[in-house]
Amino acid sequence: MIKRGVLPQKKYSMSDIIRRKSRQVSVGDIKIGGDASITVQSMLNTKTVDVDGSIAQIERLRAVGCDLIRLAVPDEKSAYAFGEIAKRTGLPLIADIHYNYKLAHLALDNGAKKIRMNPGNMQDFSQIKPLAARMRDMGVPVRVGVNGGSLDARFKGMNEVDALVESALECTNVFESAGMSDIVIAIKSSDTQTNIEANRKLASVCDYPLHIGVTEAGTLRTGLVKSSIGIGALLREGIGDTIRVSLTTDVVEEVLAGKKILQTLGLRKNAVEVVACPTCARTEIDVEALANKVELMTANINKPLTISVLGCPLNGIGEGENSDLGIAGGKEKSVILKDGKVFKTVDSKVLIEEFEKLLNEKIK
């Protein structure tokens, strides 16, 4: 027989997480590392030369609370377009550079506030010192970003964990030798376990802020699982200063997922928690569509609210008792909840509009 009352009485919470101590760098007015909040990043999938399309995607990312945005700079036209985008948005944008040091200099000319370079495909390290000296003088940090799929051939004989760490440290040391200390390091693998072990090892040997994520994580379904485990495990150990959830889908989903990982771990407290029922035979309204609308509507609200989206006005009213706001949807009529109690009954056709009015009043 199992004895009751013998379990430890201490209450454990995610607030017990103790973050690894790292130095701090600035990307424009955004801080990474030190005592700064963990930032969420994404990368545009528009062509950088499509200035209007890129700005439109940036605005969508801003609307859901993306902290930092990276753009590919594969050629000179993209570098000049980068400058136009930076001017028109006024944001501290990150330039993603591969193969060509000249493009890094052009990106700096055009307002880049951070440069990402991959030592696996920029192997002429003699070019790093003049670039590093310029970045140091401009106060622009570098992200040394190493990916498992693009490692220098010199590291191919090592196990992947050691290869990722050694490649990152080798490149970092060259930047350091030029007197540069505004460095962020990222090492990523598409294998979640390799990713975790490599970042643990890197975190143990340096105090630079770390950008973490699982590269090429996959589709929305697969990528969310791999990233939640790969990023979440490291954050739970206090490792990680900025994150990107890499997904083969709409970039907005990357930001929503990143913020949700931080919120679930208790690392981002001023955020909205949307609770939605799994639906059943009693459901007569599209709960999934409603929940998605509410998540997007509240993604950039910095206030600790719990919102329930429930599939029927019978059980739903009771299930929403612990929520600040809620919806209990029906086929023709739906109930809006406030502070766990019925606030009003509305026509289901205008449910989301009526709910948004109440939400706006709540967050004033």
Coordinates of C-alpha atoms in Angstrom, one line a residue:
M1 CA 0.0 0.0 0.0
I2 CA 1.3 3.4 -0.9
K3 CA 1.8 5.7 2.1
R4 CA 0.5 9.2 1.8
G5 CA 2.2 12.3 3.1
V6 CA 5.8 11.1 2.5
L7 CA 6.6 13.3 -0.5
P8 CA 9.0 16.2 -0.1
Q9 CA 7.2 19.4 0.8
K10 CA 9.3 21.9 -1.2
K11 CA 7.5 23.4 -4.1
Y12 CA 9.7 23.4 -7.2
S13 CA 9.2 26.0 -10.0
M14 CA 10.9 27.1 -13.1
S15 CA 12.0 30.3 -11.3
D16 CA 14.7 28.1 -9.7
I17 CA 16.6 28.4 -13.0
I18 CA 20.0 30.1 -12.5
R19 CA 21.3 31.5 -15.7
R20 CA 24.9 31.1 -16.7
K21 CA 26.9 34.3 -16.2
S22 CA 27.8 35.8 -19.6
R23 CA 29.1 39.1 -20.8
Q24 CA 26.8 41.5 -22.5
V25 CA 26.8 42.9 -26.0
S26 CA 24.5 45.4 -27.6
V27 CA 22.8 45.1 -31.0
G28 CA 21.6 48.7 -31.4
D29 CA 19.5 49.3 -28.3
I30 CA 18.9 45.5 -27.7
K31 CA 21.0 43.8 -25.1
I32 CA 22.2 40.2 -25.3
G33 CA 23.7 38.4 -22.3
G34 CA 24.5 39.5 -18.8
D35 CA 21.3 40.3 -16.9
A36 CA 19.3 41.1 -20.0
S37 CA 16.1 39.3 -20.8
I38 CA 16.5 36.4 -23.2
T39 CA 15.7 37.7 -26.7
V40 CA 13.7 35.9 -29.5
Q41 CA 15.1 36.1 -33.0
S42 CA 13.9 35.2 -36.5
M43 CA 15.2 35.5 -40.0
L44 CA 13.4 36.8 -43.1
N45 CA 12.7 34.3 -45.9
T46 CA 11.9 37.1 -48.4
K47 CA 14.6 38.1 -50.9
T48 CA 16.4 41.1 -49.4
V49 CA 16.3 42.9 -52.7
D50 CA 12.5 42.9 -52.4
V51 CA 12.6 45.9 -50.1
D52 CA 8.8 46.3 -49.7
G53 CA 8.2 42.6 -49.2
S54 CA 11.0 42.4 -46.6
I55 CA 9.6 45.4 -44.7
A56 CA 6.1 43.8 -44.8
Q57 CA 7.5 40.6 -43.2
I58 CA 9.5 42.6 -40.6
E59 CA 6.3 44.4 -39.6
R60 CA 4.5 41.0 -39.1
L61 CA 7.4 39.9 -36.9
R62 CA 7.3 43.1 -34.9
A63 CA 3.6 42.7 -34.4
V64 CA 4.1 39.4 -32.5
G65 CA 7.0 40.7 -30.5
C66 CA 10.2 39.6 -32.3
D67 CA 13.2 41.2 -30.6
L68 CA 15.9 40.8 -33.3
I69 CA 15.6 40.2 -37.1
R70 CA 18.3 38.8 -39.5
L71 CA 18.4 39.2 -43.2
A72 CA 20.5 37.4 -45.8
V73 CA 23.1 39.4 -47.7
P74 CA 24.2 37.1 -50.5
D75 CA 25.3 39.8 -53.0
E76 CA 26.0 43.5 -53.3
K77 CA 22.5 44.4 -54.4
S78 CA 21.2 42.8 -51.2
A79 CA 23.7 44.8 -49.2
Y80 CA 22.3 48.1 -50.6
A81 CA 18.8 46.9 -50.2
F82 CA 19.6 46.0 -46.6
G83 CA 20.5 49.6 -46.0
E84 CA 17.2 50.8 -47.4
I85 CA 15.3 48.4 -45.2
A86 CA 17.3 49.5 -42.1
K87 CA 16.6 53.2 -42.9
R88 CA 12.9 52.7 -43.5
T89 CA 12.3 50.5 -40.4
G90 CA 14.6 52.1 -38.0
L91 CA 15.4 48.7 -36.5
P92 CA 18.8 47.2 -35.4
L93 CA 19.0 44.6 -38.2
I94 CA 21.5 41.7 -38.4
A95 CA 23.3 40.9 -41.7
D96 CA 23.8 37.2 -42.5
I97 CA 27.1 36.8 -44.4
H98 CA 28.6 33.8 -46.1
Y99 CA 31.7 33.2 -48.3
N100 CA 32.5 36.9 -48.9
Y101 CA 34.2 39.3 -46.5
K102 CA 33.5 42.2 -48.8
L103 CA 29.7 41.8 -48.2
A104 CA 30.3 42.1 -44.4
H105 CA 32.0 45.5 -45.0
L106 CA 29.1 46.6 -47.3
A107 CA 26.6 45.5 -44.7
L108 CA 28.4 47.7 -42.2
D109 CA 28.4 50.6 -44.7
N110 CA 24.6 50.1 -44.9
G111 CA 23.7 50.1 -41.2
A112 CA 24.1 46.5 -40.0
K113 CA 24.0 46.5 -36.2
K114 CA 25.4 42.9 -36.0
I115 CA 27.1 40.6 -38.5
R116 CA 26.6 36.8 -38.5
M117 CA 29.4 34.9 -40.2
N118 CA 30.0 31.2 -40.5
P119 CA 33.6 30.1 -40.2
G120 CA 32.8 27.0 -42.1
N121 CA 32.5 28.9 -45.4
M122 CA 34.7 32.0 -44.7
Q123 CA 37.9 30.2 -44.3
D124 CA 40.4 33.0 -45.1
F125 CA 40.9 34.0 -41.5
S126 CA 43.4 36.7 -42.5
Q127 CA 40.4 38.7 -43.5
I128 CA 38.9 38.6 -40.1
K129 CA 41.3 41.0 -38.4
P130 CA 40.6 44.1 -40.5
L131 CA 36.8 43.3 -40.3
A132 CA 37.1 42.8 -36.5
A133 CA 39.0 46.0 -36.0
R134 CA 36.3 47.9 -38.0
M135 CA 33.5 46.3 -36.1
R136 CA 35.2 47.0 -32.8
D137 CA 35.6 50.7 -33.6
M138 CA 31.9 50.9 -34.7
G139 CA 30.6 49.0 -31.7
V140 CA 29.0 46.3 -33.9
P141 CA 29.1 42.8 -32.5
V142 CA 29.7 39.6 -34.4
R143 CA 27.9 36.3 -34.2
V144 CA 30.2 33.4 -34.9
G145 CA 27.6 30.9 -36.1
V146 CA 28.8 27.4 -36.7
N147 CA 26.4 24.8 -38.3
G148 CA 27.0 21.0 -38.3
G149 CA 26.2 20.9 -42.0
S150 CA 28.9 23.4 -43.0
L151 CA 31.9 22.5 -40.9
D152 CA 35.3 23.2 -42.3
A153 CA 36.8 19.9 -43.7
R154 CA 39.6 20.1 -41.1
F155 CA 37.1 19.2 -38.4
K156 CA 35.3 16.4 -40.2
G157 CA 37.3 13.7 -38.5
M158 CA 36.2 14.7 -35.0
N159 CA 33.0 13.8 -33.4
E160 CA 30.4 16.5 -34.1
V161 CA 30.2 17.9 -30.6
D162 CA 33.9 18.6 -30.4
A163 CA 34.0 19.8 -34.0
L164 CA 31.3 22.4 -33.4
V165 CA 33.0 23.7 -30.3
E166 CA 36.5 23.8 -31.7
S167 CA 35.4 25.5 -34.9
A168 CA 33.6 28.2 -33.0
L169 CA 36.4 28.8 -30.5
E170 CA 39.1 28.9 -33.3
C171 CA 37.2 31.7 -35.1
T172 CA 36.3 33.5 -31.9
N173 CA 40.0 33.6 -30.9
V174 CA 40.9 35.3 -34.2
F175 CA 38.3 38.1 -33.4
E176 CA 39.7 38.3 -29.9
S177 CA 43.2 38.7 -31.2
A178 CA 42.0 41.9 -33.0
G179 CA 40.9 43.3 -29.7
M180 CA 37.2 42.6 -30.2
S181 CA 35.1 41.3 -27.3
D182 CA 31.6 42.0 -28.6
I183 CA 31.0 38.4 -29.7
V184 CA 28.0 36.1 -29.6
I185 CA 28.6 32.4 -30.3
A186 CA 26.1 30.0 -31.9
I187 CA 26.7 26.3 -32.5
K188 CA 23.9 24.4 -34.0
S189 CA 23.2 20.9 -35.3
S190 CA 20.0 19.4 -36.7
D191 CA 20.4 16.5 -34.2
T192 CA 18.8 17.7 -31.0
Q193 CA 21.0 15.6 -28.6
T194 CA 24.2 16.7 -30.4
N195 CA 23.0 20.3 -30.1
I196 CA 22.5 20.0 -26.4
E197 CA 25.8 18.4 -25.7
A198 CA 27.8 20.8 -27.8
N199 CA 26.3 23.9 -26.2
R200 CA 26.8 22.5 -22.7
K201 CA 30.5 22.0 -23.6
L202 CA 30.8 25.5 -25.1
A203 CA 29.1 27.1 -22.1
S204 CA 31.6 25.5 -19.8
V205 CA 34.7 27.0 -21.6
C206 CA 33.7 30.6 -22.4
D207 CA 31.6 33.5 -21.0
Y208 CA 30.4 34.8 -24.3
P209 CA 26.6 35.1 -24.7
L210 CA 25.2 32.1 -26.6
H211 CA 22.6 32.1 -29.4
I212 CA 20.9 28.7 -29.2
G213 CA 18.6 26.8 -31.5
V214 CA 18.2 23.6 -33.4
T215 CA 19.1 24.2 -37.1
E216 CA 17.0 22.7 -39.9
A217 CA 14.6 21.5 -37.2
G218 CA 11.9 20.8 -39.9
T219 CA 8.2 21.5 -40.4
L220 CA 5.9 23.1 -37.8
R221 CA 5.1 19.8 -36.2
T222 CA 8.6 18.2 -36.1
G223 CA 10.4 21.5 -35.6
L224 CA 8.4 22.5 -32.6
V225 CA 9.1 19.2 -30.9
K226 CA 12.9 19.2 -31.6
S227 CA 13.3 22.9 -30.8
S228 CA 11.2 22.7 -27.6
I229 CA 13.4 19.9 -26.3
G230 CA 16.7 21.2 -27.7
I231 CA 16.3 24.8 -26.6
G232 CA 14.2 24.1 -23.5
A233 CA 16.7 21.6 -22.1
L234 CA 19.5 24.2 -22.4
L235 CA 17.5 27.1 -21.0
R236 CA 16.5 24.9 -18.1
E237 CA 20.2 24.5 -17.3
G238 CA 20.7 28.3 -17.5
I239 CA 22.4 28.1 -20.9
G240 CA 21.3 30.6 -23.6
D241 CA 21.0 34.3 -24.0
T242 CA 19.1 34.6 -27.3
I243 CA 17.1 32.0 -29.2
R244 CA 15.8 31.2 -32.7
V245 CA 13.3 28.4 -33.3
S246 CA 14.0 27.4 -36.9
L247 CA 10.9 26.2 -38.7
T248 CA 10.0 25.4 -42.3
T249 CA 6.9 27.5 -42.2
D250 CA 5.7 31.1 -41.7
V251 CA 8.4 33.0 -39.8
V252 CA 5.8 34.4 -37.4
E253 CA 5.4 30.8 -36.0
E254 CA 9.1 30.9 -35.0
V255 CA 8.6 33.9 -32.8
L256 CA 5.4 32.6 -31.2
A257 CA 7.1 29.3 -30.5
G258 CA 10.2 31.0 -29.0
K259 CA 8.2 33.2 -26.7
K260 CA 6.1 30.3 -25.6
I261 CA 9.2 28.3 -24.7
L262 CA 10.5 31.1 -22.6
Q263 CA 7.1 31.6 -21.0
T264 CA 6.7 27.9 -20.2
L265 CA 10.1 27.9 -18.5
G266 CA 9.1 31.0 -16.4
L267 CA 11.8 33.0 -18.2
R268 CA 9.3 35.5 -19.7
K269 CA 6.6 36.3 -17.1
N270 CA 4.8 39.3 -18.6
A271 CA 3.0 37.3 -21.3
V272 CA -0.5 36.0 -22.1
E273 CA -1.2 32.4 -21.6
V274 CA -3.9 31.1 -24.0
V275 CA -5.6 27.9 -22.8
A276 CA -7.7 26.0 -25.3
C277 CA -9.7 22.9 -25.0
P278 CA -9.0 19.9 -27.2
T279 CA -12.6 19.8 -28.4
C280 CA -15.1 17.0 -28.3
A281 CA -18.5 16.0 -29.7
R282 CA -20.2 18.9 -27.9
T283 CA -18.1 21.4 -29.9
E284 CA -20.1 23.5 -32.3
I285 CA -17.6 26.2 -33.1
D286 CA -14.1 26.3 -34.7
V287 CA -12.0 26.3 -31.5
E288 CA -8.7 26.0 -33.3
A289 CA -9.3 29.0 -35.5
L290 CA -10.5 31.0 -32.5
A291 CA -7.5 30.1 -30.4
N292 CA -5.1 31.0 -33.2
K293 CA -6.8 34.4 -33.6
V294 CA -6.5 35.0 -29.9
E295 CA -2.9 34.0 -29.8
L296 CA -2.0 36.4 -32.6
M297 CA -4.1 39.1 -31.1
T298 CA -2.3 38.8 -27.7
A299 CA 1.2 37.9 -28.9
N300 CA 2.7 41.4 -28.2
I301 CA 0.9 42.1 -24.9
N302 CA 3.3 42.3 -22.0
K303 CA 0.9 41.5 -19.2
P304 CA 0.4 38.2 -17.3
L305 CA -3.1 37.3 -18.4
T306 CA -4.7 33.8 -18.7
I307 CA -7.3 33.5 -21.5
S308 CA -9.4 30.4 -22.1
V309 CA -10.8 29.5 -25.5
L310 CA -13.4 26.7 -24.9
G311 CA -15.6 24.7 -27.2
C312 CA -19.0 24.9 -25.5
P313 CA -20.9 27.2 -23.3
L314 CA -21.9 24.4 -20.9
N315 CA -18.7 22.9 -19.5
G316 CA -16.7 25.9 -20.8
I317 CA -18.1 28.3 -18.2
G318 CA -16.9 26.2 -15.4
E319 CA -13.5 25.4 -17.1
G320 CA -12.9 29.1 -17.5
E321 CA -13.3 30.0 -13.8
N322 CA -9.5 30.5 -13.3
S323 CA -9.1 32.7 -16.4
D324 CA -8.8 36.5 -16.6
L325 CA -10.8 36.4 -19.8
G326 CA -12.4 33.7 -21.8
I327 CA -14.6 32.5 -24.7
A328 CA -17.0 29.6 -24.4
G329 CA -18.3 29.2 -28.0
G330 CA -21.6 27.9 -29.2
K331 CA -23.2 27.3 -32.6
E332 CA -25.3 30.5 -32.6
K333 CA -24.6 32.1 -29.2
S334 CA -21.3 32.3 -27.3
V335 CA -20.3 33.4 -23.9
I336 CA -17.5 35.8 -23.0
L337 CA -16.0 35.4 -19.6
K338 CA -14.3 38.1 -17.4
D339 CA -12.5 37.2 -14.2
G340 CA -13.9 33.7 -14.4
K341 CA -17.5 34.7 -14.6
V342 CA -20.0 35.2 -17.5
F343 CA -19.6 38.8 -18.8
K344 CA -22.0 38.7 -21.7
T345 CA -23.7 36.4 -24.3
V346 CA -23.2 37.4 -27.9
D347 CA -24.0 36.2 -31.4
S348 CA -21.2 33.8 -32.4
K349 CA -20.7 35.7 -35.6
V350 CA -19.4 38.7 -33.7
L351 CA -17.7 36.8 -30.9
I352 CA -14.1 37.7 -31.8
E353 CA -14.9 41.4 -32.3
E354 CA -16.7 41.6 -28.9
F355 CA -13.9 39.7 -27.2
E356 CA -11.3 42.1 -28.6
K357 CA -13.1 45.1 -27.2
L358 CA -13.1 43.6 -23.8
L359 CA -9.4 42.6 -24.1
N360 CA -8.4 46.2 -25.1
E361 CA -10.3 47.5 -22.0
K362 CA -8.5 44.9 -19.8
I363 CA -5.0 45.9 -20.9
K364 CA -5.4 49.7 -20.7

